[in-house]
Short mmCIF file of C-alpha atoms and ligand atoms in Angstrom, two decimals:
data_model
loop_
_atom_site.label_atom_id
_atom_site.label_comp_id
_atom_site.label_asym_id
_atom_site.label_seq_id
_atom_site.Cartn_x
_atom_site.Cartn_y
_atom_site.Cartn_z
CA MET A 1 -13.39 -8.33 -22.97
CA LYS A 2 -10.55 -8.46 -25.49
CA ALA A 3 -7.11 -9.67 -24.43
CA PRO A 4 -4.87 -6.70 -23.53
CA ILE A 5 -2.00 -5.98 -25.90
CA GLU A 6 1.44 -6.56 -24.39
CA PRO A 7 3.61 -3.39 -24.18
CA PHE A 8 6.75 -5.49 -24.91
CA LYS A 9 8.08 -8.16 -27.22
CA ILE A 10 9.74 -11.45 -26.28
CA LYS A 11 13.52 -11.89 -26.61
CA VAL A 12 14.17 -15.04 -24.59
CA ILE A 13 11.90 -18.04 -24.17
CA GLU A 14 11.82 -20.93 -21.73
CA PRO A 15 10.24 -24.19 -22.99
CA VAL A 16 7.39 -25.74 -20.99
CA ARG A 17 6.03 -29.29 -21.24
CA LEU A 18 2.69 -30.85 -20.38
CA LEU A 19 3.14 -34.25 -18.71
CA SER A 20 0.72 -37.04 -19.62
CA GLN A 21 -2.38 -37.58 -17.48
CA GLU A 22 -0.81 -40.64 -15.76
CA GLU A 23 2.40 -38.76 -15.04
CA ARG A 24 0.46 -35.87 -13.48
CA THR A 25 -1.62 -38.21 -11.35
CA ARG A 26 1.59 -39.80 -10.06
CA ALA A 27 3.36 -36.46 -9.55
CA ILE A 28 0.61 -34.90 -7.40
CA LYS A 29 0.23 -38.07 -5.33
CA GLU A 30 3.99 -38.14 -4.69
CA ALA A 31 3.77 -34.44 -3.71
CA GLY A 32 1.25 -35.34 -0.97
CA TYR A 33 -1.43 -33.36 -2.88
CA ASN A 34 0.44 -30.19 -1.96
CA THR A 35 1.28 -28.02 -4.99
CA PHE A 36 4.26 -26.53 -3.10
CA LEU A 37 5.86 -29.99 -3.21
CA LEU A 38 5.62 -30.47 -6.99
CA LYS A 39 8.78 -30.21 -9.09
CA SER A 40 8.53 -27.10 -11.21
CA GLU A 41 9.60 -29.10 -14.30
CA ASP A 42 6.42 -31.16 -13.90
CA VAL A 43 4.28 -28.00 -14.13
CA TYR A 44 2.85 -26.77 -17.45
CA ILE A 45 1.61 -23.30 -16.46
CA ASP A 46 2.77 -22.13 -13.07
CA LEU A 47 0.28 -19.89 -11.27
CA LEU A 48 1.53 -20.86 -7.80
CA THR A 49 2.62 -17.33 -7.10
CA ASP A 50 3.34 -13.93 -8.60
CA SER A 51 6.29 -13.67 -6.21
CA GLY A 52 9.79 -13.72 -7.68
CA THR A 53 8.43 -15.20 -10.91
CA SER A 54 8.48 -12.09 -13.13
CA ALA A 55 10.35 -11.85 -16.40
CA MET A 56 12.98 -9.13 -16.13
CA SER A 57 13.46 -6.62 -18.93
CA ASP A 58 16.56 -6.16 -21.11
CA ASN A 59 17.13 -2.98 -19.08
CA GLN A 60 17.17 -4.95 -15.82
CA TRP A 61 19.47 -7.64 -17.22
CA ALA A 62 21.81 -4.93 -18.50
CA GLY A 63 21.77 -3.50 -14.97
CA MET A 64 22.82 -6.89 -13.57
CA MET A 65 26.09 -6.56 -15.50
CA LEU A 66 26.70 -3.29 -13.71
CA GLY A 67 26.64 -4.98 -10.31
CA ASP A 68 29.17 -3.41 -7.97
CA GLU A 69 29.98 -6.28 -5.62
CA ALA A 70 31.93 -4.25 -3.08
CA TYR A 71 31.16 -5.30 0.50
CA ALA A 72 30.30 -1.76 1.50
CA GLY A 73 28.88 1.27 -0.28
CA SER A 74 28.01 -0.44 -3.59
CA ARG A 75 26.83 2.06 -6.21
CA ASN A 76 23.80 -0.16 -6.76
CA PHE A 77 22.64 0.52 -3.19
CA TYR A 78 22.65 4.26 -3.92
CA ASN A 79 20.73 3.62 -7.14
CA LEU A 80 18.18 1.62 -5.18
CA GLU A 81 17.88 4.34 -2.55
CA LYS A 82 17.26 6.88 -5.30
CA ALA A 83 14.65 4.69 -7.00
CA VAL A 84 12.74 4.23 -3.71
CA GLN A 85 12.88 7.99 -3.10
CA GLU A 86 11.59 8.69 -6.61
CA VAL A 87 8.91 6.00 -6.85
CA LEU A 88 7.62 5.81 -3.26
CA GLY A 89 8.89 9.04 -1.71
CA TYR A 90 10.62 7.60 1.39
CA LYS A 91 13.96 9.05 2.42
CA TYR A 92 15.65 6.06 4.09
CA VAL A 93 16.04 2.56 2.68
CA VAL A 94 17.38 -0.63 4.28
CA PRO A 95 17.66 -3.51 1.79
CA THR A 96 16.71 -7.05 2.85
CA HIS A 97 16.92 -10.39 1.06
CA GLN A 98 13.13 -10.37 0.53
CA GLY A 99 9.91 -9.09 2.11
CA ARG A 100 9.96 -11.25 5.22
CA GLY A 101 13.45 -9.97 6.04
CA ALA A 102 11.93 -6.48 6.31
CA GLU A 103 8.97 -7.86 8.29
CA HIS A 104 11.42 -9.41 10.71
CA LEU A 105 13.19 -6.08 11.23
CA ILE A 106 10.09 -3.95 11.73
CA SER A 107 8.57 -6.54 14.08
CA LYS A 108 11.72 -6.61 16.23
CA ILE A 109 11.86 -2.81 16.28
CA LEU A 110 8.26 -2.02 17.16
CA ILE A 111 6.99 -5.07 19.09
CA ASN A 112 7.81 -5.70 22.74
CA LYS A 113 6.18 -7.42 25.73
CA GLU A 114 3.98 -4.42 26.52
CA ARG A 115 3.17 -3.36 22.96
CA ASN A 116 2.45 -6.41 20.88
CA ILE A 117 -0.86 -6.00 19.07
CA VAL A 118 -0.69 -5.33 15.33
CA PRO A 119 -4.12 -4.67 13.77
CA ARG A 120 -4.15 -5.27 10.03
CA ASN A 121 -6.50 -5.39 7.04
CA MET A 122 -6.56 -9.19 7.08
CA TYR A 123 -3.48 -11.25 7.91
CA PHE A 124 -0.66 -12.33 5.66
CA THR A 125 1.00 -15.62 6.60
CA THR A 126 4.60 -14.47 7.06
CA SER A 127 3.63 -11.09 8.58
CA LYS A 128 1.42 -12.79 11.17
CA THR A 129 4.08 -15.36 12.03
CA HIS A 130 6.70 -12.69 12.76
CA VAL A 131 4.29 -10.94 15.12
CA GLU A 132 3.30 -14.17 16.85
CA LEU A 133 6.87 -15.35 17.31
CA LEU A 134 7.42 -12.16 19.34
CA GLY A 135 4.42 -12.99 21.54
CA GLY A 136 2.02 -10.66 19.75
CA THR A 137 -1.27 -10.97 17.88
CA MET A 138 -2.62 -9.67 14.58
CA PRO A 139 -6.34 -8.88 14.88
CA ASP A 140 -8.21 -8.43 11.62
CA VAL A 141 -9.76 -4.98 11.10
CA ILE A 142 -10.64 -5.20 7.41
CA ILE A 143 -14.18 -4.18 6.33
CA ASP A 144 -16.77 -7.00 6.48
CA GLU A 145 -17.27 -6.88 2.71
CA ALA A 146 -13.79 -8.43 2.29
CA HIS A 147 -14.99 -11.70 3.81
CA ASP A 148 -17.75 -12.08 1.23
CA PRO A 149 -16.47 -13.34 -2.16
CA GLU A 150 -19.60 -12.05 -3.93
CA ASN A 151 -19.47 -8.47 -2.62
CA GLU A 152 -18.33 -6.05 -5.34
CA HIS A 153 -17.10 -3.19 -3.13
CA PRO A 154 -14.44 -1.34 -5.21
CA PHE A 155 -12.02 -1.06 -2.26
CA LYS A 156 -12.48 -4.31 -0.44
CA GLY A 157 -9.04 -3.95 1.15
CA ASN A 158 -10.15 -0.97 3.28
CA ILE A 159 -9.69 -0.87 7.03
CA ASP A 160 -12.92 -0.69 9.00
CA LEU A 161 -12.22 2.49 10.95
CA GLU A 162 -14.85 1.69 13.56
CA LYS A 163 -13.44 -1.78 14.16
CA LEU A 164 -9.98 -0.29 14.47
CA GLU A 165 -11.02 2.43 16.91
CA ARG A 166 -13.07 -0.03 18.97
CA LEU A 167 -10.04 -2.29 19.25
CA ILE A 168 -7.74 0.60 20.22
CA LYS A 169 -10.13 1.65 22.98
CA GLU A 170 -10.67 -1.91 24.16
CA VAL A 171 -7.02 -2.87 24.57
CA GLY A 172 -5.64 0.65 25.10
CA PRO A 173 -3.42 2.47 22.57
CA GLU A 174 -0.35 1.66 24.65
CA LYS A 175 -0.77 -2.04 23.71
CA ILE A 176 -0.72 -1.40 19.95
CA ALA A 177 2.76 -1.89 18.46
CA PHE A 178 1.71 -0.37 15.13
CA VAL A 179 -1.15 -0.45 12.66
CA SER A 180 -0.30 -2.48 9.58
CA VAL A 181 -1.98 -1.67 6.27
CA GLU A 182 -1.47 -3.98 3.32
CA MET A 183 -1.88 -2.66 -0.22
CA ASN A 184 -3.98 -4.75 -2.62
CA VAL A 185 -4.77 -7.25 0.12
CA ASN A 186 -3.47 -10.64 -0.92
CA MET A 187 -5.56 -12.94 1.28
CA ALA A 188 -8.74 -10.99 0.46
CA GLY A 189 -8.27 -11.60 -3.25
CA GLY A 190 -5.85 -8.87 -4.33
CA GLN A 191 -8.26 -6.12 -3.26
CA PRO A 192 -7.16 -2.46 -3.10
CA VAL A 193 -7.32 0.13 -0.32
CA SER A 194 -8.65 3.58 -1.21
CA MET A 195 -6.70 6.79 -0.73
CA GLU A 196 -9.50 8.12 1.42
CA ASN A 197 -9.20 5.12 3.72
CA LEU A 198 -5.42 5.54 4.03
CA ARG A 199 -5.90 9.21 4.89
CA LYS A 200 -8.47 8.38 7.57
CA VAL A 201 -6.35 5.60 9.09
CA ARG A 202 -3.55 8.16 9.40
CA GLU A 203 -5.84 10.70 11.09
CA LEU A 204 -7.10 8.11 13.57
CA CYS A 205 -3.58 6.91 14.34
CA ASN A 206 -2.37 10.49 14.79
CA TYR A 207 -5.11 10.99 17.36
CA TYR A 208 -4.01 7.91 19.32
CA LYS A 209 -0.29 8.53 18.58
CA LEU A 210 0.16 5.21 16.79
CA LYS A 211 2.63 4.33 14.07
CA VAL A 212 1.30 3.22 10.68
CA ILE A 213 3.42 0.78 8.70
CA PHE A 214 2.40 -0.25 5.20
CA ASP A 215 3.00 -3.55 3.54
CA ALA A 216 3.58 -1.80 0.23
CA THR A 217 4.44 -5.00 -1.64
CA ARG A 218 1.67 -4.52 -4.22
CA SER A 219 1.36 -0.74 -3.94
CA SER A 220 1.79 -0.02 -7.65
CA GLU A 221 -1.12 -2.28 -8.54
CA ASN A 222 -3.10 -0.62 -5.73
CA ALA A 223 -2.23 2.80 -7.17
CA TYR A 224 -3.58 1.71 -10.56
CA PHE A 225 -6.94 0.79 -8.97
CA ILE A 226 -7.05 4.19 -7.21
CA LYS A 227 -6.51 5.88 -10.55
CA GLU A 228 -9.18 3.72 -12.16
CA ARG A 229 -11.81 3.84 -9.39
CA GLU A 230 -11.35 6.79 -7.00
CA LYS A 231 -12.72 10.21 -7.83
CA GLY A 232 -10.11 12.92 -8.15
CA TYR A 233 -7.27 10.59 -9.14
CA GLU A 234 -8.16 9.97 -12.82
CA ASN A 235 -5.61 12.47 -14.04
CA LYS A 236 -2.83 11.89 -11.52
CA SER A 237 0.23 9.87 -12.44
CA ILE A 238 0.94 6.55 -10.71
CA ILE A 239 4.02 8.11 -9.07
CA GLU A 240 1.96 11.02 -7.71
CA ILE A 241 -0.57 8.55 -6.33
CA LEU A 242 2.16 6.40 -4.78
CA HIS A 243 3.75 9.42 -3.09
CA GLU A 244 0.45 10.49 -1.59
CA MET A 245 -0.28 6.93 -0.40
CA MET A 246 3.09 6.57 1.33
CA SER A 247 2.80 10.02 2.92
CA TYR A 248 0.15 8.52 5.23
CA SER A 249 2.61 6.02 6.74
CA ASP A 250 5.67 6.02 9.00
CA GLY A 251 7.37 3.47 6.82
CA CYS A 252 6.83 0.34 4.80
CA VAL A 253 8.00 -3.20 4.31
CA TYR A 254 8.32 -4.19 0.68
CA SER A 255 8.80 -7.49 -1.09
CA ALA A 256 10.20 -6.41 -4.47
CA LYS A 257 9.47 -9.89 -5.83
CA LYS A 258 6.02 -8.67 -6.89
CA ASP A 259 5.53 -5.11 -8.22
CA GLY A 260 9.32 -4.62 -8.09
CA LEU A 261 9.68 -7.13 -10.96
CA VAL A 262 12.69 -8.99 -9.56
CA ASN A 263 13.34 -12.60 -8.68
CA ILE A 264 14.73 -11.75 -5.26
CA GLY A 265 14.92 -8.67 -3.04
CA GLY A 266 13.05 -6.45 -0.62
CA PHE A 267 13.52 -3.51 1.72
CA LEU A 268 12.30 -1.50 4.64
CA ALA A 269 11.77 2.18 3.85
CA THR A 270 10.90 5.02 6.20
CA ASN A 271 11.12 8.72 6.96
CA ASP A 272 11.43 8.02 10.68
CA GLU A 273 15.01 8.45 11.86
CA GLU A 274 14.56 6.27 14.94
CA ILE A 275 13.18 3.34 12.92
CA TYR A 276 15.97 3.83 10.36
CA GLU A 277 18.67 3.82 13.04
CA GLN A 278 17.33 0.63 14.64
CA ALA A 279 16.81 -1.10 11.30
CA GLN A 280 20.45 -0.43 10.42
CA ASN A 281 21.49 -1.98 13.74
CA LEU A 282 19.42 -5.11 13.23
CA VAL A 283 20.00 -5.66 9.52
CA VAL A 284 23.71 -6.28 10.12
CA VAL A 285 22.80 -9.12 12.50
CA TYR A 286 20.13 -10.85 10.43
CA GLU A 287 20.67 -9.97 6.76
CA GLY A 288 23.98 -8.29 5.92
CA LEU A 289 25.56 -4.85 5.94
CA HIS A 290 23.08 -1.95 5.74
CA THR A 291 24.16 -1.23 2.17
CA TYR A 292 23.39 -4.72 0.84
CA GLY A 293 21.05 -6.51 3.29
CA GLY A 294 21.62 -10.04 2.01
CA LEU A 295 21.60 -9.11 -1.68
CA ALA A 296 24.26 -9.00 -4.37
CA GLY A 297 24.96 -5.59 -5.89
CA ARG A 298 23.45 -6.84 -9.16
CA ASP A 299 20.22 -7.78 -7.35
CA MET A 300 19.91 -4.24 -5.98
CA GLU A 301 20.44 -2.80 -9.48
CA ALA A 302 17.72 -5.04 -10.95
CA MET A 303 15.45 -3.98 -8.09
CA ALA A 304 16.09 -0.25 -8.63
CA ARG A 305 15.21 -0.60 -12.30
CA GLY A 306 12.28 -2.97 -11.66
CA LEU A 307 10.72 -0.59 -9.18
CA ARG A 308 10.51 2.10 -11.86
CA GLU A 309 9.22 -0.26 -14.56
CA GLY A 310 6.61 -1.69 -12.19
CA ALA A 311 5.15 1.78 -11.66
CA ASP A 312 4.87 2.48 -15.39
CA GLU A 313 1.25 3.07 -16.26
CA ARG A 314 1.25 1.36 -19.65
CA TYR A 315 2.73 -1.75 -18.10
CA LEU A 316 0.27 -1.65 -15.17
CA GLU A 317 -2.72 -1.34 -17.48
CA TYR A 318 -1.64 -4.45 -19.39
CA ARG A 319 -0.88 -6.26 -16.15
CA ILE A 320 -4.21 -5.61 -14.41
CA LYS A 321 -6.12 -6.27 -17.62
CA GLN A 322 -4.45 -9.62 -18.23
CA VAL A 323 -5.58 -10.78 -14.78
CA ARG A 324 -9.05 -9.40 -15.55
CA TYR A 325 -9.08 -11.18 -18.94
CA LEU A 326 -8.64 -14.54 -17.19
CA GLY A 327 -11.18 -13.68 -14.48
CA GLU A 328 -13.83 -12.56 -16.96
CA MET A 329 -13.55 -15.76 -19.01
CA LEU A 330 -14.31 -17.67 -15.80
CA LEU A 331 -17.13 -15.36 -14.75
CA LYS A 332 -18.77 -15.71 -18.15
CA ASN A 333 -18.96 -19.43 -17.52
CA ASN A 334 -20.37 -19.03 -14.00
CA ILE A 335 -17.26 -20.25 -12.23
CA PRO A 336 -17.38 -19.02 -8.60
CA ILE A 337 -14.55 -16.53 -8.17
CA VAL A 338 -13.88 -13.67 -5.77
CA LYS A 339 -15.33 -10.41 -7.07
CA PRO A 340 -14.22 -7.88 -8.09
CA ILE A 341 -11.28 -9.48 -9.91
CA GLY A 342 -8.08 -8.65 -8.00
CA GLY A 343 -4.81 -7.11 -9.05
CA HIS A 344 -2.38 -10.02 -9.14
CA ALA A 345 -4.57 -13.10 -9.17
CA VAL A 346 -7.94 -14.68 -9.74
CA TYR A 347 -9.30 -16.55 -6.71
CA LEU A 348 -11.64 -19.53 -6.97
CA ASN A 349 -14.21 -19.89 -4.20
CA ALA A 350 -13.59 -23.53 -3.24
CA LEU A 351 -16.64 -23.73 -0.97
CA LYS A 352 -18.89 -23.04 -3.95
CA PHE A 353 -16.80 -25.00 -6.44
CA LEU A 354 -16.84 -28.13 -4.23
CA PRO A 355 -20.04 -27.85 -2.15
CA HIS A 356 -19.98 -31.62 -1.50
CA LEU A 357 -16.79 -31.42 0.62
CA LYS A 358 -16.65 -30.67 4.35
CA ARG A 359 -14.26 -28.00 5.65
CA GLU A 360 -12.27 -30.80 7.37
CA GLU A 361 -11.69 -32.31 3.92
CA TRP A 362 -9.75 -29.18 2.89
CA PRO A 363 -11.75 -28.16 -0.22
CA ALA A 364 -9.26 -25.52 -1.44
CA GLN A 365 -6.32 -27.90 -1.07
CA ALA A 366 -8.29 -30.62 -2.89
CA LEU A 367 -9.24 -28.21 -5.68
CA ALA A 368 -5.66 -26.99 -6.19
CA ALA A 369 -4.50 -30.62 -6.43
CA ALA A 370 -7.32 -31.49 -8.85
CA ILE A 371 -6.53 -28.54 -11.12
CA TYR A 372 -2.94 -29.75 -11.44
CA GLU A 373 -3.97 -33.34 -12.03
CA PHE A 374 -6.51 -32.28 -14.64
CA SER A 375 -4.51 -29.66 -16.55
CA GLY A 376 -0.89 -29.34 -15.38
CA VAL A 377 -1.69 -25.84 -14.06
CA ARG A 378 -0.23 -25.16 -10.61
CA THR A 379 -2.18 -22.97 -8.17
CA MET A 380 -2.10 -22.39 -4.41
CA GLU A 381 -4.46 -23.13 -1.53
CA ARG A 382 -5.44 -19.97 0.38
CA GLY A 383 -7.86 -21.17 3.03
CA ALA A 384 -7.84 -23.15 6.25
CA VAL A 385 -4.53 -24.93 5.61
CA SER A 386 -2.84 -21.52 5.15
CA LYS A 387 -4.63 -20.03 8.14
CA GLY A 388 -3.25 -22.69 10.51
CA ARG A 389 -4.21 -23.45 14.09
CA ASP A 390 -5.11 -21.13 16.93
CA ARG A 391 -1.91 -20.95 19.00
CA LYS A 392 -3.82 -20.96 22.29
CA THR A 393 -6.45 -23.67 21.73
CA GLY A 394 -4.58 -25.74 19.15
CA GLN A 395 -7.76 -25.95 17.07
CA ASN A 396 -7.90 -25.54 13.29
CA ILE A 397 -9.33 -22.17 12.26
CA PHE A 398 -11.74 -22.23 9.33
CA PRO A 399 -11.75 -18.70 7.84
CA PRO A 400 -14.75 -17.50 5.82
CA LEU A 401 -12.60 -17.48 2.68
CA GLU A 402 -11.56 -20.91 1.42
CA LEU A 403 -9.85 -20.01 -1.85
CA VAL A 404 -7.59 -21.30 -4.57
CA ARG A 405 -5.36 -18.60 -5.98
CA LEU A 406 -4.39 -18.39 -9.63
CA ALA A 407 -1.56 -15.87 -9.32
CA ILE A 408 -0.29 -14.47 -12.60
CA PRO A 409 3.48 -13.97 -12.91
CA ARG A 410 4.30 -10.60 -14.45
CA ARG A 411 5.24 -10.41 -18.17
CA VAL A 412 5.59 -14.21 -18.31
CA TYR A 413 2.53 -15.88 -19.84
CA THR A 414 0.70 -15.03 -23.04
CA ASN A 415 -3.02 -14.47 -23.29
CA THR A 416 -3.31 -17.78 -25.16
CA GLN A 417 -1.95 -19.50 -22.07
CA MET A 418 -4.57 -17.66 -20.01
CA GLU A 419 -7.20 -19.10 -22.36
CA TYR A 420 -5.87 -22.62 -21.75
CA VAL A 421 -6.13 -22.04 -17.99
CA ALA A 422 -9.71 -20.74 -18.27
CA GLU A 423 -10.81 -23.65 -20.49
CA SER A 424 -9.27 -26.18 -18.11
CA ILE A 425 -11.04 -24.73 -15.06
CA ILE A 426 -14.34 -24.54 -16.95
CA ASN A 427 -14.04 -28.21 -17.99
CA LEU A 428 -13.08 -29.27 -14.51
CA TYR A 429 -16.09 -27.40 -13.09
CA SER A 430 -18.42 -29.53 -15.18
CA GLN A 431 -16.94 -32.62 -13.49
CA ARG A 432 -16.52 -31.11 -10.05
CA PHE A 433 -18.51 -33.70 -8.12
CA SER A 434 -15.88 -36.32 -8.96
CA ILE A 435 -13.27 -34.36 -6.95
CA LYS A 436 -12.56 -36.05 -3.63
CA GLY A 437 -11.61 -34.55 -0.26
CA LEU A 438 -8.23 -34.87 1.44
CA ARG A 439 -6.91 -36.05 4.81
CA MET A 440 -3.85 -34.26 6.28
CA VAL A 441 -1.23 -36.86 7.13
CA TYR A 442 1.76 -34.64 7.94
CA GLU A 443 1.56 -31.19 9.52
CA PRO A 444 4.65 -29.01 10.05
CA LYS A 445 4.68 -26.70 13.07
CA GLU A 446 5.19 -23.29 11.40
CA LEU A 447 3.57 -22.11 8.13
CA ARG A 448 2.24 -25.63 7.62
CA PHE A 449 0.88 -25.07 4.11
CA PHE A 450 4.39 -25.09 2.62
CA ARG A 451 5.17 -28.70 3.53
CA ALA A 452 1.94 -30.37 4.73
CA ARG A 453 1.12 -33.73 3.12
CA PHE A 454 -2.29 -35.17 2.30
CA GLU A 455 -3.98 -38.36 1.07
CA LYS A 456 -7.13 -38.64 -1.01
CA ILE A 457 -10.23 -39.78 0.87
CA GLU A 458 -11.40 -42.56 -1.47
C1 P71 B 501 2.80 -14.80 -2.39
C2 P71 B 501 3.92 -14.46 -1.50
C3 P71 B 501 5.02 -15.45 -1.29
C4 P71 B 501 4.53 -16.41 -0.29
C5 P71 B 501 4.78 -16.20 1.05
C6 P71 B 501 4.24 -17.05 1.99
C7 P71 B 501 3.46 -18.11 1.58
C8 P71 B 501 3.24 -18.34 0.25
C9 P71 B 501 3.78 -17.50 -0.67
C10 P71 B 501 4.67 -12.74 0.00
C11 P71 B 501 4.36 -11.58 0.73
C12 P71 B 501 3.13 -10.87 0.53
C13 P71 B 501 2.83 -9.77 1.32
C14 P71 B 501 1.58 -9.03 1.14
C15 P71 B 501 4.89 -10.01 2.49
C16 P71 B 501 5.23 -11.12 1.74
C17 P71 B 501 6.53 -11.80 2.02
N1 P71 B 501 3.82 -13.29 -0.85
N2 P71 B 501 3.71 -9.38 2.27
O1 P71 B 501 1.81 -14.05 -2.40
O2 P71 B 501 2.25 -11.24 -0.41
O3 P71 B 501 7.44 -11.43 1.06
O4 P71 B 501 7.98 -13.63 -0.03
O5 P71 B 501 9.44 -11.61 -0.34
O6 P71 B 501 9.39 -12.78 1.83
O7 P71 B 501 2.89 -15.81 -3.10
P1 P71 B 501 8.64 -12.44 0.61
#
């Protein structure tokens, strides 16, 4: 595959520097072999996350200068509301400082002592934590194919409708707070959900009178996959696809730090007046007034403009193909990655990359640390450290997927930099048996992966 041609040119650059081998060895040791604890200045190519790391356009920066910083009724809020209506088709919008702010609101609104089960197509760390902190649980109802890195199902993010219905019958619909559907499922490898699946989830939930809330964070990338892979959508525009997708939900939470192409911002959007009313009540307690939700006016303007740019088809084609370009270079060299290649990231299968390590030696954490030490490239563990412990038994959970994520920031790195990343991983793979396991020596209570510390098992 040829590298995709960028639909933009570069106006501002930010220098990067590769530390020496000794400096990198020292830096990762000092960071407790946790890539979250590295200083960003010590990183050469930063693939830790695609969240909040996008390059904004000249149009977005120009919008920042038009920030209306009034406490109430900023014009930028109305611009954001209009952009959400146009791009996603929801009527009501409540801004929040980022995605988890919106997750907090929807969890507080829809979860209570009696109704506290939130089935979802795989968990996401922050989403699951909000549910659990309210005494609830998040059972996984994704299709089995999603747990197999080798399976090439085109819509590996789909909900298993039988699993979902079985669960509803087992616990009783009155126990389900809402059904959560994530677009382009992050923990499964950036895998899309099909339109057909969304439609069927809606039908099932209508039958049992359940609310459906999307995590629409990566919905534009999901829409691109629908256009590319689902029959009947080849000739529809991304906006048409997005509107149809959202029509199958009662509302969504959205971290605009991904497809929204901003460094900070998020929102809750809905057509449901009751949810909207309650969200407005809660946002003033936890985030800020309902017309700014913890954001500056300029942030809302950048978000309004970013939302439109992120749903532009020419941009999306380049975006998805850049991720695919990196993934295919790795595949060609037999590096074990999650297939098909996802929307926002390439995921290494750490269990296959490091078959000599035990699960208790945290292979994905060890691999992420080794990649940094070897090449200066920063990635993120997405396996047992991220999954955490079972709250009831206190035991570590070892999920089937033990992955290292190479998340690609949007519009930030060139294809030459992707080639450097691929070459580094390929070289490291040839020396993989020299990579040692890790011992966890500090474990924070909540979302431990952010601050956990490790030592090398020599
Ligand atoms: C990502 C992130 C950021 C992150 C969050 C937690 C641990 C590590 C990294 C954030 C998401 C997301 C989905 C599907 C909600 C959030 C929270 N992803 N839903 O992938 O992927 O949004 O960060 O704006 O609060 O690196 P927020």
